[in-house]
Amino acid sequence: METRIDRIKKQLHAASYKLTPQREATVRILLNHEEDHLSAEDVYLLVKDIAPEIGLATVYRTLELLTELKIVDKINFGDGVSRYDLRQEGAAHFHHHLVCIECGAVDEIQEDLLEDVEAVVEKRWNFQIKDHRLTFHGICWRCHDRSSQDPSQ
Amino acid sequence: METRIDRIKKQLHAASYKLTPQREATVRILLNHEEDHLSAEDVYLLVKDIAPEIGLATVYRTLELLTELKIVDKINFGDGVSRYDLRQEGAAHFHHHLVCIECGAVDEIQEDLLEDVEAVVEKRWNFQIKDHRLTFHGICWRCHDRSSQDPSQ
DNA sequence: TCCTTATTTATAATCATTCTTAATAAAGAA
DNA sequence: TTCTTTATTAAGAATGATTATAAATAAGGA
């Protein structure tokens, strides 16, 4: 049976790149940490466990390559660090994020939600949308529950 | 008559900050370059024309202060540089952006457009939204016109 | 096998941003 | 006014993320 790794290998080959052991190790880490929004440094430290000889620059290069091929999404939450998410297979767009300004947690919204808005934008601004990035900042349900239980807040 | 600068001065005083000459010069540059999405370096170079003795660190500090007070919005389009926009007076949210992947132009959408989406998110994810950031990436009307007129594309 | 090209490692370099320290300016008290 | 305190600034050093460089290695094709 064809695995996700196999399909990524094909995508790389189609663009005449190889799935080297370092690249495969990096992809495996991303597969094991979906929804975790890892930074390059995070990925590097995790990859070192399964491929200790890898260099940080290689991780950066691999993440950049995967971003170009739209296998991963490079996101930025405003702290000077880029974060990397595997894009859902077949998804044409970035997914959305909920960033909690209390605890810093980042949750994901996989549903599109923007179809209607995009139709308006394409028509009214005559802009042909290829992708989008949408992040909400606010209070997550966990913090909300905590503060409603704790009268000191 | 009360000017925008006067109102910003009041906002600063209300938070016990002063509108120093350096800060005022920085604000004036932002007022003269609305919709331009200037980087800190851009602002610095422009401010130097009207206040040559200013330092880059002061510009950074001022932009950070104005961001905290929600007088300017700090935005990031994924090119390792933060950009700064004066927020429209009275606006509670970031405005949206259209980034052209052909020519790099950035246009603004001042309308909210997200009210319906936010209602869904607040309810379904039990997330109390305080702000949002929405950017569309695609082909702007200028590039679209260009390529339809130019058969070589 | 040789030859060519892609990739990696290790380290140096770069670039945006923040920090540090001493100097300066402003504001309030006496 | 003068003294005192605090806020702010300039200049440059430091930091931290990311990218470039150069030499070494690996892979693939002829």
Coordinates of N, CA and C in Angstrom, one line a residue, chain A:
Chain A
M1 N 0.8 -1.2 0.0 CA 0.0 0.0 0.0 C 0.9 1.3 0.0
E2 N 0.4 2.2 -0.7 CA 1.2 3.5 -0.9 C 1.0 4.3 0.4
T3 N 2.1 4.7 0.9 CA 2.1 5.6 2.1 C 2.2 7.1 1.8
R4 N 2.0 7.9 2.7 CA 2.2 9.3 2.5 C 3.6 9.6 2.1
I5 N 4.5 9.0 2.7 CA 6.0 9.2 2.3 C 6.2 8.8 0.9
D6 N 5.6 7.7 0.4 CA 5.7 7.3 -1.0 C 5.2 8.4 -1.9
R7 N 4.1 9.0 -1.5 CA 3.5 10.0 -2.4 C 4.3 11.3 -2.4
I8 N 4.9 11.6 -1.3 CA 5.8 12.8 -1.2 C 7.0 12.5 -2.1
K9 N 7.5 11.3 -2.0 CA 8.7 10.9 -2.8 C 8.4 11.2 -4.3
K10 N 7.2 10.7 -4.7 CA 6.8 11.0 -6.1 C 6.7 12.4 -6.4
Q11 N 6.2 13.2 -5.5 CA 6.1 14.7 -5.8 C 7.5 15.3 -6.0
L12 N 8.4 14.8 -5.1 CA 9.8 15.3 -5.3 C 10.3 14.9 -6.6
H13 N 10.2 13.6 -6.9 CA 10.7 13.2 -8.2 C 10.1 13.9 -9.4
A14 N 8.8 14.2 -9.3 CA 8.2 14.9 -10.4 C 8.8 16.3 -10.6
A15 N 9.4 16.8 -9.5 CA 10.0 18.1 -9.7 C 11.5 17.9 -9.7
S16 N 12.0 16.7 -10.0 CA 13.4 16.3 -10.1 C 14.2 16.7 -8.9
Y17 N 13.7 16.3 -7.8 CA 14.4 16.3 -6.5 C 14.4 14.9 -6.0
K18 N 15.4 14.6 -5.1 CA 15.4 13.2 -4.5 C 14.9 13.3 -3.1
L19 N 14.4 12.1 -2.7 CA 14.1 12.0 -1.2 C 15.3 11.4 -0.5
T20 N 16.2 12.2 -0.1 CA 17.4 11.8 0.6 C 17.0 11.3 2.0
P21 N 17.9 10.6 2.6 CA 17.6 10.1 4.0 C 17.3 11.3 4.9
Q22 N 18.1 12.4 4.7 CA 17.8 13.6 5.6 C 16.4 14.2 5.3
R23 N 16.1 14.2 4.1 CA 14.7 14.8 3.7 C 13.6 13.9 4.3
E24 N 13.9 12.5 4.1 CA 12.9 11.6 4.6 C 12.7 11.7 6.1
A25 N 13.8 11.8 6.8 CA 13.8 12.0 8.3 C 13.0 13.2 8.7
T26 N 13.2 14.3 7.9 CA 12.5 15.5 8.2 C 11.0 15.4 8.0
V27 N 10.7 14.8 6.9 CA 9.2 14.6 6.6 C 8.6 13.7 7.7
R28 N 9.3 12.7 8.1 CA 8.8 11.8 9.2 C 8.5 12.5 10.4
I29 N 9.4 13.4 10.8 CA 9.1 14.3 12.0 C 7.8 15.1 11.8
L30 N 7.7 15.7 10.6 CA 6.5 16.5 10.4 C 5.3 15.6 10.4
L31 N 5.4 14.4 9.9 CA 4.2 13.5 9.9 C 3.8 13.1 11.4
N32 N 4.8 13.0 12.2 CA 4.6 12.6 13.6 C 4.2 13.8 14.5
H33 N 4.2 15.0 13.9 CA 3.9 16.2 14.7 C 2.9 17.1 14.0
E34 N 1.9 16.5 13.4 CA 0.9 17.4 12.7 C 0.2 18.2 13.8
E35 N -0.2 19.4 13.4 CA -0.9 20.3 14.3 C 0.0 20.9 15.4
D36 N 1.3 20.6 15.3 CA 2.2 21.1 16.3 C 2.9 22.4 16.0
H37 N 2.9 22.9 14.7 CA 3.4 24.2 14.4 C 4.9 24.3 14.8
L38 N 5.7 23.4 14.4 CA 7.1 23.4 14.8 C 7.9 24.5 14.0
S39 N 8.8 25.0 14.8 CA 9.8 25.9 14.1 C 10.9 25.1 13.5
A40 N 11.7 25.7 12.7 CA 12.9 25.0 12.1 C 13.8 24.4 13.2
E41 N 14.0 25.2 14.2 CA 14.8 24.7 15.3 C 14.2 23.5 16.0
D42 N 12.8 23.5 16.2 CA 12.1 22.4 16.8 C 12.3 21.2 15.9
V43 N 12.1 21.3 14.6 CA 12.2 20.2 13.7 C 13.7 19.7 13.8
Y44 N 14.6 20.6 13.8 CA 16.0 20.2 13.8 C 16.3 19.3 15.0
L45 N 15.9 19.7 16.2 CA 16.1 19.0 17.4 C 15.5 17.6 17.4
L46 N 14.2 17.5 16.8 CA 13.5 16.3 16.7 C 14.2 15.3 15.7
V47 N 14.6 15.9 14.6 CA 15.2 15.1 13.5 C 16.5 14.5 14.0
K48 N 17.2 15.3 14.8 CA 18.5 14.8 15.3 C 18.4 13.4 16.1
D49 N 17.2 13.2 16.7 CA 17.0 11.9 17.4 C 17.0 10.7 16.5
I50 N 16.5 10.9 15.2 CA 16.5 9.8 14.3 C 17.5 9.9 13.2
A51 N 18.2 11.0 13.1 CA 19.2 11.2 12.1 C 20.2 12.2 12.6
P52 N 21.1 11.7 13.6 CA 21.9 12.6 14.4 C 22.9 13.4 13.6
E53 N 23.2 13.0 12.4 CA 24.3 13.7 11.6 C 23.7 14.9 10.9
I54 N 22.5 15.1 10.9 CA 21.9 16.2 10.1 C 22.3 17.5 10.6
G55 N 22.4 18.5 9.6 CA 22.7 19.9 10.0 C 21.5 20.8 10.0
L56 N 21.6 21.9 10.7 CA 20.4 22.8 10.8 C 20.1 23.4 9.4
A57 N 21.2 23.7 8.6 CA 21.0 24.3 7.3 C 20.2 23.3 6.4
T58 N 20.5 22.1 6.6 CA 19.8 21.1 5.7 C 18.3 21.1 6.1
V59 N 18.0 21.2 7.4 CA 16.6 21.3 7.8 C 15.9 22.5 7.1
Y60 N 16.6 23.6 7.2 CA 16.0 24.8 6.6 C 15.8 24.6 5.1
R61 N 16.8 24.0 4.4 CA 16.7 23.9 3.0 C 15.5 22.9 2.7
T62 N 15.4 21.9 3.5 CA 14.3 20.9 3.2 C 13.0 21.5 3.4
L63 N 12.8 22.3 4.5 CA 11.5 22.9 4.8 C 11.2 23.9 3.7
E64 N 12.2 24.6 3.2 CA 12.0 25.6 2.1 C 11.5 24.8 0.8
L65 N 12.2 23.7 0.5 CA 11.8 22.9 -0.6 C 10.4 22.4 -0.5
L66 N 10.1 21.9 0.7 CA 8.7 21.3 0.9 C 7.7 22.4 0.8
T67 N 8.1 23.6 1.2 CA 7.1 24.8 1.1 C 6.9 25.1 -0.4
E68 N 8.0 25.2 -1.1 CA 7.8 25.5 -2.6 C 6.9 24.5 -3.2
L69 N 7.0 23.2 -2.9 CA 6.2 22.2 -3.5 C 4.8 22.1 -2.9
K70 N 4.5 23.0 -2.0 CA 3.2 23.1 -1.3 C 2.9 21.8 -0.5
I71 N 3.9 21.1 -0.1 CA 3.7 20.0 0.8 C 3.6 20.5 2.3
V72 N 4.3 21.5 2.6 CA 4.1 22.1 3.9 C 3.8 23.6 3.7
D73 N 3.1 24.1 4.8 CA 2.8 25.5 4.8 C 3.7 26.2 5.8
K74 N 4.3 27.3 5.4 CA 5.1 28.1 6.3 C 4.3 29.2 6.9
I75 N 4.2 29.2 8.2 CA 3.3 30.2 8.8 C 4.1 31.1 9.8
N76 N 3.5 32.2 10.1 CA 4.2 33.2 11.0 C 3.2 33.8 11.9
F77 N 3.4 33.6 13.2 CA 2.4 34.1 14.1 C 2.8 35.4 14.8
G78 N 3.9 36.0 14.2 CA 4.3 37.3 14.7 C 5.4 37.3 15.8
D79 N 5.7 36.1 16.3 CA 7.0 36.0 17.1 C 8.0 35.7 16.0
G80 N 9.1 36.3 16.0 CA 10.1 36.2 14.9 C 10.5 34.9 14.4
V81 N 9.6 33.9 14.4 CA 10.0 32.5 14.0 C 9.0 32.0 13.0
S82 N 9.5 31.4 12.0 CA 8.6 30.7 11.0 C 8.2 29.3 11.5
R83 N 7.0 28.9 11.3 CA 6.6 27.6 11.7 C 6.1 26.8 10.5
Y84 N 6.2 25.5 10.6 CA 5.9 24.7 9.4 C 4.9 23.6 9.7
D85 N 3.9 23.5 8.8 CA 2.8 22.5 9.0 C 2.7 21.7 7.7
L86 N 2.5 20.4 7.8 CA 2.2 19.6 6.7 C 0.8 20.0 6.2
R87 N 0.7 20.3 4.9 CA -0.6 20.6 4.4 C -1.4 19.4 4.2
Q88 N -2.7 19.4 4.5 CA -3.5 18.2 4.3 C -3.5 17.8 2.8
E89 N -3.4 16.5 2.6 CA -3.3 16.0 1.2 C -4.5 16.5 0.4
G90 N -4.2 17.1 -0.7 CA -5.2 17.5 -1.6 C -5.7 18.9 -1.3
A91 N -5.4 19.5 -0.2 CA -5.9 20.8 0.2 C -5.2 21.8 -0.7
A92 N -6.0 22.8 -1.2 CA -5.5 23.8 -2.1 C -5.0 25.0 -1.3
H93 N -5.5 25.1 -0.1 CA -5.2 26.3 0.7 C -4.6 26.0 2.1
F94 N -4.0 27.1 2.6 CA -3.7 27.1 4.0 C -4.9 26.8 4.9
H95 N -4.8 26.1 6.0 CA -5.9 26.1 6.9 C -5.8 27.3 7.8
H96 N -6.8 27.5 8.6 CA -6.8 28.7 9.5 C -6.3 28.4 10.9
H97 N -6.0 29.4 11.6 CA -5.5 29.2 13.0 C -6.2 30.1 14.0
L98 N -6.3 29.5 15.2 CA -6.9 30.2 16.3 C -5.7 30.4 17.3
V99 N -5.2 31.6 17.5 CA -4.1 31.8 18.4 C -4.6 32.4 19.7
C100 N -4.4 31.8 20.8 CA -4.9 32.3 22.1 C -3.9 33.3 22.7
I101 N -4.4 34.5 23.0 CA -3.6 35.5 23.5 C -3.3 35.4 25.0
E102 N -4.0 34.4 25.6 CA -3.7 34.1 27.0 C -2.6 33.1 27.2
C103 N -2.8 32.0 26.6 CA -1.9 30.8 26.8 C -1.0 30.5 25.6
G104 N -1.3 31.2 24.5 CA -0.4 30.9 23.4 C -0.7 29.7 22.6
A105 N -1.7 28.9 23.0 CA -2.1 27.7 22.2 C -2.5 28.1 20.8
V106 N -2.2 27.2 19.9 CA -2.6 27.4 18.5 C -3.5 26.2 18.1
D107 N -4.7 26.5 17.7 CA -5.6 25.4 17.2 C -5.8 25.6 15.8
E108 N -6.3 24.6 15.1 CA -6.4 24.6 13.7 C -7.9 24.5 13.3
I109 N -8.2 25.2 12.2 CA -9.5 25.0 11.5 C -9.2 24.5 10.2
Q110 N -9.7 23.3 9.9 CA -9.4 22.7 8.6 C -10.5 23.1 7.6
E111 N -11.6 23.4 8.0 CA -12.7 23.8 7.1 C -12.3 25.1 6.4
D112 N -12.9 25.3 5.2 CA -12.5 26.4 4.4 C -13.1 27.8 5.0
L113 N -14.4 27.8 5.1 CA -15.1 29.0 5.7 C -15.0 30.3 4.9
L114 N -14.1 30.4 3.9 CA -13.9 31.6 3.2 C -14.5 31.6 1.8
E115 N -15.2 30.6 1.4 CA -15.6 30.5 0.1 C -16.5 31.8 -0.3
D116 N -17.4 32.1 0.6 CA -18.3 33.3 0.2 C -17.5 34.6 0.2
V117 N -16.6 34.7 1.2 CA -15.8 35.9 1.2 C -14.9 36.0 -0.1
E118 N -14.3 34.9 -0.5 CA -13.5 34.9 -1.6 C -14.2 35.3 -2.9
A119 N -15.4 34.8 -3.0 CA -16.2 35.2 -4.2 C -16.4 36.7 -4.2
V120 N -16.7 37.3 -3.1 CA -16.9 38.7 -3.0 C -15.6 39.4 -3.4
V121 N -14.5 39.0 -2.9 CA -13.2 39.7 -3.1 C -12.8 39.5 -4.6
E122 N -13.0 38.3 -5.2 CA -12.6 38.1 -6.6 C -13.4 39.1 -7.5
K123 N -14.7 39.2 -7.2 CA -15.5 40.0 -8.0 C -15.3 41.5 -7.8
R124 N -15.3 41.9 -6.5 CA -15.3 43.3 -6.3 C -13.9 43.9 -6.5
W125 N -12.9 43.2 -6.2 CA -11.5 43.8 -6.3 C -10.8 43.2 -7.6
N126 N -11.6 42.4 -8.3 CA -11.0 41.9 -9.6 C -9.6 41.2 -9.3
F127 N -9.6 40.4 -8.3 CA -8.3 39.8 -7.8 C -8.5 38.3 -7.9
Q128 N -7.6 37.6 -8.6 CA -7.7 36.2 -8.7 C -7.0 35.5 -7.6
I129 N -7.7 35.0 -6.7 CA -7.2 34.4 -5.4 C -6.5 33.0 -5.7
K130 N -5.3 32.9 -5.2 CA -4.6 31.6 -5.3 C -4.5 31.0 -3.9
D131 N -4.4 31.7 -2.9 CA -4.3 31.2 -1.6 C -4.7 32.3 -0.6
H132 N -4.8 31.9 0.7 CA -5.1 32.9 1.7 C -4.5 32.4 3.0
R133 N -4.4 33.4 3.9 CA -4.0 33.1 5.3 C -4.9 33.9 6.2
L134 N -5.5 33.1 7.1 CA -6.4 33.7 8.1 C -6.1 33.2 9.5
T135 N -5.9 34.1 10.4 CA -5.6 33.8 11.8 C -6.5 34.7 12.7
F136 N -7.1 34.0 13.6 CA -7.9 34.7 14.6 C -7.1 34.8 15.9
H137 N -7.1 35.9 16.6 CA -6.5 36.1 17.9 C -7.6 36.3 18.9
G138 N -7.5 35.6 20.0 CA -8.5 35.8 21.0 C -8.3 34.8 22.2
I139 N -9.4 34.5 22.9 CA -9.3 33.7 24.1 C -9.8 32.3 23.7
C140 N -9.0 31.3 23.9 CA -9.5 29.9 23.6 C -10.4 29.4 24.6
W141 N -11.1 28.3 24.3 CA -12.1 27.7 25.2 C -11.5 27.3 26.5
R142 N -10.2 26.8 26.5 CA -9.6 26.4 27.7 C -9.4 27.5 28.7
C143 N -8.9 28.6 28.2 CA -8.7 29.8 29.1 C -10.0 30.4 29.5
H144 N -11.0 30.3 28.6 CA -12.3 30.8 28.9 C -12.9 30.0 30.1
D145 N -12.8 28.7 30.0 CA -13.3 27.8 31.1 C -12.5 28.1 32.4
R146 N -11.2 28.2 32.3 CA -10.4 28.5 33.5 C -10.8 29.7 34.2
S147 N -11.0 30.8 33.5 CA -11.3 32.1 34.1 C -12.7 32.1 34.7
S148 N -13.6 31.3 34.0 CA -15.0 31.4 34.6 C -15.1 30.5 35.8
Q149 N -14.1 29.6 36.0 CA -14.1 28.8 37.2 C -13.4 29.5 38.4
D150 N -12.5 30.4 38.0 CA -11.6 31.0 39.0 C -12.0 32.4 39.2
P151 N -12.7 32.7 40.4 CA -13.2 34.0 40.6 C -12.0 35.1 40.8
S152 N -10.8 34.6 41.0 CA -9.7 35.6 41.2 C -9.4 36.3 39.9
Q153 N -9.8 35.7 38.8 CA -9.6 36.4 37.5 C -10.7 37.3 37.2

